Coordinates of C-alpha atoms in Angstrom, one line a residue:
M1 CA -91.2 3.9 -12.4
D2 CA -90.7 2.1 -9.2
R3 CA -88.2 3.0 -6.7
A4 CA -85.6 0.3 -8.1
Q5 CA -85.5 1.9 -11.6
R6 CA -85.3 5.3 -10.4
Y7 CA -82.0 4.5 -7.9
E8 CA -80.4 2.7 -11.2
R9 CA -81.2 5.9 -13.4
Q10 CA -79.4 8.2 -10.5
A11 CA -76.6 6.2 -10.3
E12 CA -76.1 6.5 -14.3
K13 CA -76.3 10.2 -14.4
K14 CA -73.7 9.8 -11.6
L15 CA -71.4 8.1 -13.6
D16 CA -71.8 10.3 -16.8
S17 CA -71.3 13.3 -14.8
P18 CA -68.1 15.1 -15.1
F19 CA -67.3 16.0 -12.0
V20 CA -67.3 12.5 -10.8
R21 CA -63.7 11.5 -9.8
P22 CA -62.7 8.2 -11.5
Q23 CA -61.2 5.8 -9.7
P24 CA -57.2 5.4 -9.3
K25 CA -55.9 2.8 -11.5
P26 CA -53.8 0.4 -9.6
E27 CA -50.2 1.0 -9.7
A28 CA -47.8 -1.4 -11.5
P29 CA -45.3 -2.7 -9.3
R30 CA -41.6 -1.0 -9.6
E31 CA -39.2 -3.7 -11.5
Y32 CA -35.9 -4.3 -8.8
R33 CA -33.2 -2.2 -10.4
K34 CA -29.8 -0.6 -8.9
V35 CA -29.1 3.2 -8.1
T36 CA -26.0 4.5 -7.5
L37 CA -26.1 6.9 -4.2
T38 CA -23.5 9.6 -2.4
E39 CA -22.4 10.6 0.6
G40 CA -25.0 13.6 2.1
L41 CA -27.5 12.8 -0.2
T42 CA -30.9 14.4 1.3
V43 CA -34.5 13.5 1.5
K44 CA -35.1 15.3 -1.8
D45 CA -31.9 13.6 -3.8
L46 CA -32.9 10.7 -3.0
A47 CA -36.4 10.2 -4.1
E48 CA -35.0 11.9 -7.4
K49 CA -33.0 9.3 -7.4
L50 CA -35.7 6.5 -6.9
D51 CA -37.8 8.2 -9.5
V52 CA -40.7 8.8 -6.2
K53 CA -42.4 11.9 -5.4
S54 CA -41.0 13.5 -2.2
K55 CA -44.3 13.2 0.0
D56 CA -43.9 9.1 -0.5
M57 CA -40.7 9.2 0.7
I58 CA -41.3 11.3 3.8
K59 CA -44.2 9.5 4.7
K60 CA -42.1 5.8 4.5
L61 CA -39.2 7.8 6.7
M62 CA -42.2 8.4 9.1
D63 CA -43.6 5.2 9.4
R64 CA -39.9 4.3 11.0
G65 CA -40.4 6.9 13.3
V66 CA -38.1 9.4 11.3
F67 CA -39.4 12.8 11.2
A68 CA -37.6 14.6 8.0
T69 CA -37.8 17.8 5.5
I70 CA -36.7 17.2 2.4
N71 CA -33.7 18.9 2.8
Q72 CA -32.3 16.7 5.8
T73 CA -29.3 14.8 5.1
L74 CA -29.4 10.9 5.4
D75 CA -27.2 8.1 6.7
K76 CA -26.2 5.3 4.7
E77 CA -28.0 2.7 6.6
M78 CA -31.2 4.6 6.1
A79 CA -31.0 5.8 2.6
K80 CA -30.7 1.8 1.9
D81 CA -33.6 0.1 3.6
I82 CA -35.9 2.9 2.3
A83 CA -34.3 2.2 -1.6
K84 CA -35.4 -1.4 -0.5
E85 CA -38.9 -0.5 -0.2
F86 CA -39.0 1.0 -3.4
N87 CA -37.8 -1.9 -4.9
A88 CA -33.9 -0.7 -5.6
D89 CA -30.6 -2.0 -4.7
A90 CA -28.7 1.1 -3.5
D91 CA -24.6 1.3 -3.8
F92 CA -22.6 4.1 -2.1
V93 CA -19.7 5.8 -3.6
T94 CA -17.8 9.3 -2.5
F95 CA -18.7 12.4 -3.5
E96 CA -15.6 13.0 -5.7
E97 CA -16.5 9.4 -7.4
S98 CA -20.1 10.4 -8.1
V99 CA -19.0 14.2 -9.5
M100 CA -16.4 12.8 -12.0
L101 CA -19.1 9.4 -12.7
D102 CA -21.2 12.5 -13.9
A103 CA -18.2 13.8 -15.7
V104 CA -17.9 10.5 -17.6
E105 CA -20.9 10.3 -18.9
V106 CA -20.8 13.5 -20.8
S107 CA -17.5 13.3 -21.3
V108 CA -15.6 12.2 -25.0
A109 CA -13.8 9.4 -25.4
E110 CA -11.2 11.5 -27.7
N111 CA -10.6 13.7 -25.3
T112 CA -8.4 11.6 -22.8
T113 CA -4.7 12.2 -23.6
P114 CA -1.6 10.3 -21.9
R115 CA -0.6 12.0 -18.6
A116 CA 2.5 12.0 -16.9
P117 CA 3.6 9.6 -14.2
V118 CA 3.6 10.4 -10.7
V119 CA 7.0 9.0 -8.9
T120 CA 8.6 8.6 -5.6
I121 CA 11.8 8.3 -4.5
M122 CA 11.8 5.6 -1.7
G123 CA 15.3 3.8 -0.1
H124 CA 17.2 3.2 3.3
V125 CA 19.1 5.9 4.5
D126 CA 22.3 7.2 2.6
H127 CA 21.4 5.1 -0.2
G128 CA 21.7 8.1 -2.5
K129 CA 17.8 9.5 -3.0
T130 CA 18.3 12.7 -2.5
S131 CA 21.8 12.7 -4.7
L132 CA 19.7 10.9 -7.3
L133 CA 16.6 14.0 -7.1
D134 CA 19.2 16.5 -7.4
Y135 CA 21.4 15.4 -10.0
I136 CA 18.1 14.6 -12.5
R137 CA 17.1 18.1 -11.2
K138 CA 20.9 19.7 -12.4
A139 CA 20.8 18.1 -15.5
N140 CA 17.4 19.2 -16.1
V141 CA 17.9 22.8 -15.5
V142 CA 21.2 22.6 -17.7
A143 CA 19.6 21.0 -20.0
G144 CA 17.0 24.4 -20.4
E145 CA 14.0 22.0 -20.0
S146 CA 10.7 23.5 -18.9
G147 CA 10.6 22.7 -15.2
G148 CA 12.5 22.1 -12.5
I149 CA 13.0 21.9 -8.7
T150 CA 10.1 22.4 -6.8
Q151 CA 11.2 22.8 -3.1
H152 CA 8.3 25.7 -3.0
I153 CA 5.7 23.1 -2.7
G154 CA 7.5 19.1 -2.6
A155 CA 6.9 18.5 -6.2
Y156 CA 8.6 19.1 -9.4
E157 CA 8.0 18.1 -13.3
V158 CA 11.3 16.6 -15.2
T159 CA 11.1 16.3 -18.7
A160 CA 13.3 13.0 -20.3
A161 CA 15.3 12.9 -23.6
N162 CA 12.3 12.2 -25.6
G163 CA 10.4 15.3 -24.4
H164 CA 8.0 13.3 -22.0
Q165 CA 7.1 14.8 -19.0
I166 CA 7.4 12.9 -15.2
T167 CA 6.2 14.5 -11.8
F168 CA 8.8 13.8 -9.0
L169 CA 7.0 14.1 -5.3
D170 CA 9.7 14.8 -2.8
T171 CA 8.1 13.2 -0.1
P172 CA 11.2 9.7 0.2
G173 CA 10.2 9.1 3.6
H174 CA 8.2 5.8 3.7
E175 CA 5.9 7.7 6.5
A176 CA 4.9 10.6 4.6
F177 CA 4.1 7.6 1.4
T178 CA 2.2 5.2 4.2
L179 CA 0.4 8.6 6.1
M180 CA -1.0 9.9 2.5
R181 CA -2.2 6.4 1.7
A182 CA -3.9 6.3 4.9
R183 CA -6.0 8.4 4.8
G184 CA -7.3 7.0 0.8
A185 CA -4.8 8.9 -1.6
R186 CA -3.1 7.1 -4.4
V187 CA -1.2 9.9 -5.8
T188 CA 2.1 7.8 -6.7
D189 CA 1.9 5.9 -9.9
I190 CA 5.5 4.4 -9.7
V191 CA 8.1 4.1 -7.0
V192 CA 11.8 4.1 -7.7
L193 CA 13.9 1.9 -4.7
V194 CA 17.0 2.6 -4.5
V195 CA 19.5 0.6 -3.5
A196 CA 23.1 1.0 -2.9
A197 CA 25.3 -1.0 -4.2
D198 CA 28.2 -1.5 -1.8
D199 CA 25.8 -1.7 1.0
G200 CA 22.8 -3.7 -0.3
V201 CA 19.4 -4.7 1.1
M202 CA 19.2 -2.7 4.5
P203 CA 16.0 -2.6 7.0
Q204 CA 14.6 0.5 5.7
T205 CA 14.5 -0.8 2.0
I206 CA 12.5 -4.1 3.0
E207 CA 10.3 -1.3 5.1
S208 CA 10.2 0.4 1.3
I209 CA 9.4 -3.3 -0.3
S210 CA 6.5 -4.0 2.2
H211 CA 4.6 -0.2 2.0
T212 CA 5.1 -0.1 -1.2
R213 CA 3.5 -3.7 -2.0
A214 CA 0.7 -2.4 0.5
A215 CA 0.0 -0.1 -1.6
K216 CA 0.0 -2.2 -5.2
V217 CA 2.3 0.2 -7.2
P218 CA 4.7 -0.8 -9.6
F219 CA 8.4 -1.2 -8.9
V220 CA 11.7 0.3 -10.7
V221 CA 14.7 -0.5 -8.8
A222 CA 17.8 2.1 -9.2
I223 CA 20.8 0.8 -8.1
N224 CA 22.9 3.1 -7.3
K225 CA 26.9 4.4 -6.4
I226 CA 27.9 1.6 -9.2
D227 CA 30.7 4.5 -9.7
K228 CA 32.2 3.1 -6.7
P229 CA 35.3 0.8 -7.1
G230 CA 34.8 -3.1 -6.2
V231 CA 30.6 -2.7 -6.0
N232 CA 28.8 -5.9 -7.1
P233 CA 25.1 -4.7 -8.4
E234 CA 24.8 -9.2 -9.2
R235 CA 24.8 -9.5 -5.0
V236 CA 22.3 -6.4 -5.1
K237 CA 20.0 -8.3 -7.2
R238 CA 20.4 -11.5 -5.1
E239 CA 19.6 -10.0 -2.5
L240 CA 16.7 -8.4 -3.9
A241 CA 15.4 -11.7 -5.5
E242 CA 15.2 -13.0 -1.8
Q243 CA 12.9 -9.9 -0.8
G244 CA 10.4 -11.5 -3.8
L245 CA 12.3 -8.5 -6.6
L246 CA 13.7 -10.6 -9.4
A247 CA 15.3 -8.7 -12.1
E248 CA 14.3 -8.9 -15.6
D249 CA 17.6 -10.1 -16.8
W250 CA 17.1 -12.8 -14.7
G251 CA 13.5 -14.0 -15.9
G252 CA 11.6 -11.7 -13.4
D253 CA 9.5 -8.5 -14.2
T254 CA 11.3 -6.2 -12.1
V255 CA 13.3 -3.2 -13.7
M256 CA 16.5 -3.0 -12.6
V257 CA 18.9 -0.2 -13.6
D258 CA 22.7 0.4 -12.7
V259 CA 23.0 4.3 -11.7
S260 CA 25.6 6.8 -10.5
A261 CA 24.0 9.2 -8.6
K262 CA 27.3 11.1 -8.6
T263 CA 28.5 11.0 -11.9
G264 CA 25.0 11.1 -13.8
Q265 CA 25.2 7.4 -15.3
N266 CA 22.6 5.8 -16.7
L267 CA 20.3 8.6 -15.3
E268 CA 18.7 9.1 -19.0
L269 CA 18.0 5.1 -18.8
L270 CA 16.6 5.1 -15.7
L271 CA 14.1 8.3 -17.1
E272 CA 13.4 5.9 -19.8
M273 CA 12.5 3.2 -18.0
I274 CA 10.3 5.2 -15.7
L275 CA 8.1 6.1 -18.9
L276 CA 8.3 2.3 -20.3
V277 CA 6.5 1.0 -17.1
A278 CA 3.9 4.2 -17.3
D279 CA 3.2 3.3 -20.8
I280 CA 2.4 -0.3 -19.5
Q281 CA 0.2 1.1 -16.9
N282 CA -1.8 3.2 -19.5
L283 CA -2.0 6.2 -17.5
K284 CA -4.4 8.6 -18.9
A285 CA -6.8 11.5 -18.0
D286 CA -9.4 14.0 -19.8
P287 CA -8.6 17.4 -19.0
A288 CA -12.1 18.7 -20.1
L289 CA -13.2 16.9 -16.5
P290 CA -13.4 18.7 -13.9
A291 CA -10.1 19.1 -11.8
M292 CA -9.7 16.3 -8.9
G293 CA -6.8 15.1 -7.0
A294 CA -4.9 14.8 -4.0
V295 CA -3.6 17.1 -1.3
L296 CA 0.0 16.4 -0.7
E297 CA 0.4 19.0 2.2
A298 CA -1.3 22.3 3.6
K299 CA 0.0 25.1 5.6
I300 CA -1.0 28.3 7.1
D301 CA 1.5 31.1 5.3
K302 CA 1.7 34.7 7.3
G303 CA 0.9 36.5 4.3
R304 CA -1.4 34.2 2.4
G305 CA -3.3 32.2 4.6
N306 CA -4.4 29.1 4.3
V307 CA -2.1 27.5 1.1
A308 CA -2.7 24.2 -0.2
T309 CA 0.0 21.6 -2.3
V310 CA -1.9 19.9 -4.7
L311 CA -1.9 17.4 -7.1
V312 CA -4.4 17.3 -9.9
Q313 CA -4.8 13.7 -11.3
N314 CA -7.4 14.2 -13.7
G315 CA -9.5 17.6 -15.6
T316 CA -8.1 20.7 -15.3
L317 CA -8.4 23.2 -12.3
R318 CA -8.9 27.0 -13.2
I319 CA -8.9 30.3 -11.1
G320 CA -12.2 31.0 -9.4
D321 CA -13.2 27.0 -9.7
N322 CA -15.2 26.3 -6.4
F323 CA -13.9 23.0 -4.7
I324 CA -13.5 21.2 -1.6
A325 CA -10.5 19.5 0.1
G326 CA -11.4 16.8 2.0
A327 CA -14.2 18.4 4.8
V328 CA -13.1 22.1 3.0
Y329 CA -14.3 24.2 1.1
G330 CA -12.3 27.2 -1.1
K331 CA -12.6 28.8 -3.9
V332 CA -9.3 29.0 -6.2
R333 CA -7.9 32.9 -5.6
A334 CA -4.7 32.0 -7.0
M335 CA -2.3 29.0 -8.2
F336 CA 1.7 29.1 -8.2
D337 CA 3.8 26.5 -9.9
E338 CA 7.1 25.2 -8.5
H339 CA 8.9 28.3 -9.4
A340 CA 6.0 30.2 -7.3
Q341 CA 5.1 31.7 -10.7
L342 CA 1.1 32.6 -11.4
V343 CA -0.4 30.1 -13.3
K344 CA -4.2 30.2 -14.9
E345 CA -4.9 26.5 -14.9
A346 CA -3.1 23.4 -13.8
G347 CA -3.6 20.1 -15.9
P348 CA -3.3 16.4 -14.9
S349 CA -0.1 15.2 -13.2
T350 CA 0.3 19.2 -12.5
P351 CA 1.4 19.7 -9.0
V352 CA 0.0 23.4 -7.8
E353 CA 0.1 25.5 -4.7
V354 CA -3.9 26.9 -4.2
L355 CA -5.1 30.2 -2.4
G356 CA -8.5 30.2 -1.4
L357 CA -9.3 27.7 1.4
Q358 CA -11.6 27.9 4.3
G359 CA -9.6 26.5 6.4
L360 CA -6.5 23.7 6.2
P361 CA -7.1 19.8 5.4
M362 CA -5.1 17.2 5.9
A363 CA -2.5 15.3 3.4
G364 CA -3.9 13.2 1.6
D365 CA -7.3 14.3 1.7
S366 CA -9.2 14.2 -1.5
F367 CA -9.6 17.5 -3.7
Q368 CA -12.7 18.0 -6.4
S369 CA -13.6 20.9 -8.2
I370 CA -17.5 21.6 -8.1
A371 CA -19.2 24.4 -10.6
D372 CA -22.0 24.4 -7.8
D373 CA -21.4 26.6 -5.0
N374 CA -23.8 25.6 -2.7
K375 CA -23.2 21.9 -3.2
A376 CA -19.8 22.1 -2.6
R377 CA -20.8 24.3 1.0
Q378 CA -23.2 21.7 1.4
M379 CA -20.6 18.7 1.2
A380 CA -18.2 20.8 3.2
S381 CA -20.8 21.2 6.1
Y382 CA -21.8 17.4 6.2
R383 CA -18.4 16.3 6.2
Q384 CA -17.2 18.2 9.3
E385 CA -20.2 17.4 10.9
K386 CA -19.3 13.8 10.2
L387 CA -15.3 14.3 11.4
R388 CA -17.2 15.6 14.8
D389 CA -19.2 12.8 15.4
I390 CA -15.8 10.6 14.9
A391 CA -13.9 12.5 17.0
L392 CA -16.6 12.1 19.8
A393 CA -17.2 8.5 19.0
R394 CA -13.7 7.3 18.1
T395 CA -14.1 4.1 16.0
S396 CA -11.5 1.5 16.0
R397 CA -9.7 -0.3 13.7
L398 CA -9.3 -4.1 13.3
T399 CA -8.6 -6.2 16.6
L400 CA -8.6 -9.6 16.6
D401 CA -11.9 -9.6 19.1
Q402 CA -13.7 -8.1 16.3
L403 CA -11.8 -10.5 13.7
H404 CA -14.8 -13.0 14.5
K405 CA -18.0 -11.0 13.9
Q406 CA -16.4 -9.6 11.0
L407 CA -15.7 -12.9 9.2
T408 CA -19.3 -14.2 10.6
E409 CA -20.6 -11.3 8.3
G410 CA -18.7 -11.5 5.3
E411 CA -17.1 -8.2 6.0
I412 CA -13.2 -9.4 5.5
K413 CA -11.5 -12.0 3.6
E414 CA -7.5 -11.2 4.7
V415 CA -5.9 -10.6 8.3
P416 CA -3.2 -8.7 7.6
L417 CA -0.5 -9.0 10.1
I418 CA 3.1 -7.1 10.8
L419 CA 5.8 -9.6 12.3
K420 CA 8.3 -8.1 15.0
C421 CA 10.8 -10.7 16.4
D422 CA 14.0 -10.7 18.2
V423 CA 15.6 -12.6 15.8
Q424 CA 15.8 -14.2 12.7
G425 CA 15.0 -17.3 13.2
S426 CA 11.8 -16.7 15.0
Q427 CA 11.0 -14.2 12.2
E428 CA 11.0 -17.0 9.9
A429 CA 9.6 -19.6 11.5
L430 CA 7.0 -17.9 12.6
T431 CA 5.8 -16.0 9.5
D432 CA 5.6 -19.6 7.7
M433 CA 3.5 -21.0 10.4
L434 CA 1.4 -17.9 10.2
N435 CA 1.4 -18.4 6.5
K436 CA 0.1 -21.9 6.8
L437 CA -3.1 -21.0 9.1
S438 CA -5.2 -19.4 5.7
T439 CA -7.9 -21.4 4.4
D440 CA -10.6 -21.2 2.2
K441 CA -13.1 -18.6 4.2
V442 CA -9.7 -16.1 5.1
K443 CA -6.5 -15.3 4.0
V444 CA -3.5 -14.7 6.7
R445 CA -1.6 -12.1 4.9
V446 CA 2.1 -11.1 6.6
L447 CA 2.6 -8.1 5.0
H448 CA 5.8 -7.3 7.1
S449 CA 8.3 -9.1 9.0
S450 CA 11.6 -8.1 10.2
V451 CA 14.4 -8.0 13.5
G452 CA 13.6 -5.2 16.3
A453 CA 11.8 -2.9 18.7
I454 CA 8.0 -2.3 17.4
T455 CA 8.8 1.4 15.8
E456 CA 6.2 4.2 14.6
T457 CA 6.8 3.0 11.1
D458 CA 5.3 -0.5 12.1
V459 CA 2.2 1.7 13.2
L460 CA 1.7 3.8 10.4
L461 CA 1.6 0.7 8.2
A462 CA -1.2 -1.1 10.2
A463 CA -2.9 1.7 10.4
A464 CA -2.7 2.4 6.4
S465 CA -3.5 -1.3 6.2
S466 CA -5.7 -1.9 8.9
A467 CA -3.3 -5.0 9.7
I468 CA -2.7 -6.1 13.7
I469 CA 1.2 -5.9 15.0
I470 CA 2.2 -9.2 16.4
G471 CA 5.5 -8.6 19.1
F472 CA 7.1 -12.2 19.6
N473 CA 9.9 -11.0 22.4
V474 CA 10.5 -7.2 21.5
R475 CA 8.3 -4.1 22.8
P476 CA 7.1 -1.4 21.5
Q477 CA 9.3 2.0 21.5
R478 CA 7.4 4.7 23.8
E479 CA 6.5 6.8 20.6
A480 CA 4.8 3.5 19.1
T481 CA 2.6 2.8 21.9
E482 CA 1.7 6.3 21.8
L483 CA 0.8 6.1 18.2
A484 CA -1.0 3.1 18.2
N485 CA -2.9 4.0 21.2
R486 CA -3.9 7.3 19.0
E487 CA -4.5 5.3 15.7
K488 CA -6.1 2.2 17.8
V489 CA -4.0 0.0 16.3
D490 CA -4.0 -3.8 17.8
I491 CA -1.0 -4.7 19.4
R492 CA -0.6 -8.2 20.4
L493 CA 2.8 -8.7 22.6
H494 CA 4.0 -12.7 23.0
T495 CA 7.0 -14.6 24.3
I496 CA 5.7 -18.3 23.3
I497 CA 5.5 -19.4 19.8
Y498 CA 3.0 -21.8 19.5
N499 CA 0.5 -19.0 21.9
V500 CA 1.3 -16.0 18.6
V501 CA 0.0 -19.3 16.3
D502 CA -3.1 -20.9 18.5
E503 CA -4.3 -16.9 19.7
I504 CA -4.7 -16.4 15.5
K505 CA -6.3 -19.9 14.6
R506 CA -8.7 -18.8 17.7
A507 CA -9.6 -15.4 16.0
M508 CA -10.3 -17.2 13.1
Q509 CA -12.7 -19.9 14.7
G510 CA -14.2 -17.1 17.5
V511 CA -13.2 -18.6 20.0
L512 CA -11.3 -16.0 21.7
E513 CA -13.0 -16.4 25.1
P514 CA -11.0 -16.4 28.1
V515 CA -8.3 -14.8 27.5
F516 CA -6.1 -13.1 29.7
K517 CA -5.6 -9.3 29.2
E518 CA -2.5 -7.7 30.2
T519 CA -2.1 -3.9 31.6
Y520 CA 0.5 -1.9 31.6
L521 CA 1.4 -0.5 35.3
G522 CA 4.9 1.7 34.4
T523 CA 9.1 1.2 33.4
A524 CA 12.1 1.6 35.6
E525 CA 15.6 2.5 34.2
V526 CA 18.3 0.7 35.8
R527 CA 20.8 2.8 36.6
N528 CA 23.2 1.5 39.2
T529 CA 23.5 -2.6 40.2
F530 CA 24.1 -3.8 44.0
R531 CA 24.8 -7.6 45.1
I532 CA 24.3 -8.4 48.6
P533 CA 25.1 -11.8 49.9
K534 CA 22.1 -14.2 50.4
V535 CA 20.1 -11.7 48.4
G536 CA 21.2 -11.3 45.1
V537 CA 21.8 -8.3 42.8
I538 CA 19.4 -5.1 43.3
A539 CA 18.6 -2.9 40.7
G540 CA 18.8 0.1 41.7
S541 CA 16.5 1.8 39.3
Y542 CA 14.6 5.3 38.5
I543 CA 10.7 4.9 37.5
T544 CA 10.4 6.8 33.9
D545 CA 6.8 6.1 33.3
G546 CA 3.9 5.2 35.5
K547 CA 4.3 3.3 38.5
I548 CA 6.4 -0.1 40.2
T549 CA 3.9 -2.1 42.2
R550 CA 4.9 -4.9 45.0
T551 CA 2.9 -7.5 43.4
A552 CA 3.0 -6.8 39.9
E553 CA 5.1 -8.9 37.3
I554 CA 7.9 -7.6 35.5
R555 CA 9.9 -8.1 32.1
L556 CA 13.5 -7.0 31.7
L557 CA 14.3 -5.2 28.6
R558 CA 17.7 -5.1 26.9
D559 CA 17.4 -3.6 24.1
N560 CA 13.8 -3.5 23.6
V561 CA 14.3 -7.2 23.5
V562 CA 13.2 -9.4 26.1
I563 CA 15.5 -10.8 28.5
F564 CA 13.7 -12.2 31.6
E565 CA 9.9 -12.2 32.2
G566 CA 9.3 -13.2 36.1
K567 CA 8.1 -11.7 39.2
I568 CA 9.4 -8.9 41.8
A569 CA 11.0 -10.1 44.9
S570 CA 11.7 -6.8 46.8
L571 CA 11.0 -3.5 46.4
K572 CA 12.2 -0.7 48.7
R573 CA 12.7 3.1 48.9
F574 CA 15.9 3.8 50.8
K575 CA 15.8 1.1 53.2
E576 CA 12.3 0.1 53.5
D577 CA 9.9 -2.1 51.8
A578 CA 7.3 -0.2 49.6
S579 CA 3.7 -1.7 48.5
E580 CA 4.3 0.8 45.4
V581 CA 6.8 3.4 43.6
S582 CA 5.4 6.4 41.1
K583 CA 7.0 8.3 38.4
G584 CA 10.0 10.3 39.2
Y585 CA 11.1 8.6 42.0
E586 CA 14.0 5.9 42.5
C587 CA 13.7 2.7 44.5
G588 CA 15.4 -0.9 44.4
I589 CA 14.4 -3.6 42.9
G590 CA 14.8 -7.6 43.1
I591 CA 14.0 -9.9 40.6
Q592 CA 13.2 -13.3 41.7
N593 CA 15.6 -16.5 40.5
F594 CA 17.5 -13.4 38.2
N595 CA 20.8 -11.6 38.7
D596 CA 21.9 -10.9 35.4
V597 CA 20.7 -7.2 35.9
K598 CA 23.0 -4.5 34.1
I599 CA 22.8 -0.8 33.8
G600 CA 20.4 0.5 31.3
D601 CA 18.2 -2.0 31.0
Q602 CA 14.1 -1.4 31.6
I603 CA 12.2 -2.9 33.8
E604 CA 8.7 -3.1 32.7
A605 CA 5.7 -4.0 35.2
F606 CA 2.3 -5.4 34.5
V607 CA -0.3 -7.2 35.9
T608 CA -2.8 -9.7 34.2
E609 CA -6.2 -10.6 34.6
K610 CA -8.6 -13.3 32.8
V611 CA -11.3 -11.7 30.9
M612 CA -14.0 -12.8 28.4
A613 CA -13.2 -11.2 25.1
D614 CA -16.3 -9.4 23.2
V615 CA -16.2 -11.1 19.4
G616 CA -19.7 -9.4 18.8
A617 CA -22.0 -12.1 19.9

């Protein structure tokens, strides 16, 4: 046998040997698929979702320079990129949504039952919101129905004549309504807008309409005080029609009921209309699911510790359940209803006080019951870390400087604006001009427009809706300015009407640079005036904030409306010229080419500089 034959026979024996490892078959390419991921997922969670081995996942991360263990959490962008490498398109949902999606998959359709609507009453001051709530409470208690006023927890349940339940939230102010929505909570199903028949539509009524529209919640209008002699409910309907709310008997789709909170006239009809609107919405819930809902408020009780008022929106909450409320972990030690009575479980649309939290959540935070105690603790810890990161690197809301970048990246389709003007004519003209700026690519939407100074309410609405505030010939109140700085709300102030339109137009086109940036210096209050021959009127002023410099430009404000804009002619301390005067000191200010200064006016100093706007290039 020659050498070649011998080598061939040895090779055949090796192939037949049981100790020879067969060559692996090439892996078939994975099909492209979609996966749903949740916040705070670990490397192990991602591997299980993508149906790959943890070691392969860790290898992919190492290739990117990330050294992670299987229990380490991943941020959204990293998880999406890794998923793409395994032929998967990842969509992110919140942890609460993930829990509910898993629960719905195993839920039985027959378990869903109609739930009680959750109602918030809003309207202008002295239009009868409190009286309406009080009469409903008294009538309900006198009739011996279950439920009653829940001053104990800020919400209460009422039983209508047909036996159906309605849950009322004791948060009539639109500030509270908007603060909760700013944190992502949509707890209200229906808003009852109370309008007095003798007063008609007032400023807070218009604000309530704007806030409710921004939240996309249906209206029921209660025209109150119809028991007063000489009132005309038709006039109120006409004024509401001007705001875009057309009554059903006028051919519209807004339910309006004439009521009297004093005599109780038509209040049963109002409750019936609320239930009718709720039926149209087809509100349903599954009591068999894990409880989910929203935190209405939270406080520290001296005897009971951390206490949260929770509205259960779906599922059933029971004593002993683990839960997370925002970034706070807890275990239900006890629950109390509106009468401070201990309850063992709470179903959908039920407000309860919960004891057993390890911290204080924020009003509007989501509330989710979780069977796995470790998972609940992990999520609370993850969210607390995220909150710390946000506090260290505060992300700003939408500004005009960021608008072009977001449009380019396809992240925004709408520019929400809040418009405040000095007079009604300017408001109507500007609203019309801004609405006409809408294009196929981006829509300009004026959420709210009114006359007067920029208030805290306007800033809250802007914060909840990521809107930009435009002030025309008006200034923000000091509290509003401080709130806007905290909430990172963009306020743009103008005195020339076409500048407003041009600025929004340039932002939409991405040609904001260069711009003139205004830097606020300080405010002085005019406490006396002196007329000096050949000089003019000198304003004896007290510096209430910041400082006034000799070279600054100034605005003269009367009732927060700009009367004049110009420069300082003279600035004196006693008889001496001064280059600047700081807060807490008095001075005399002469305004160039202007003498109509009155006691009580505000002088606002500022400087302008030409800067290049950052549009994310």
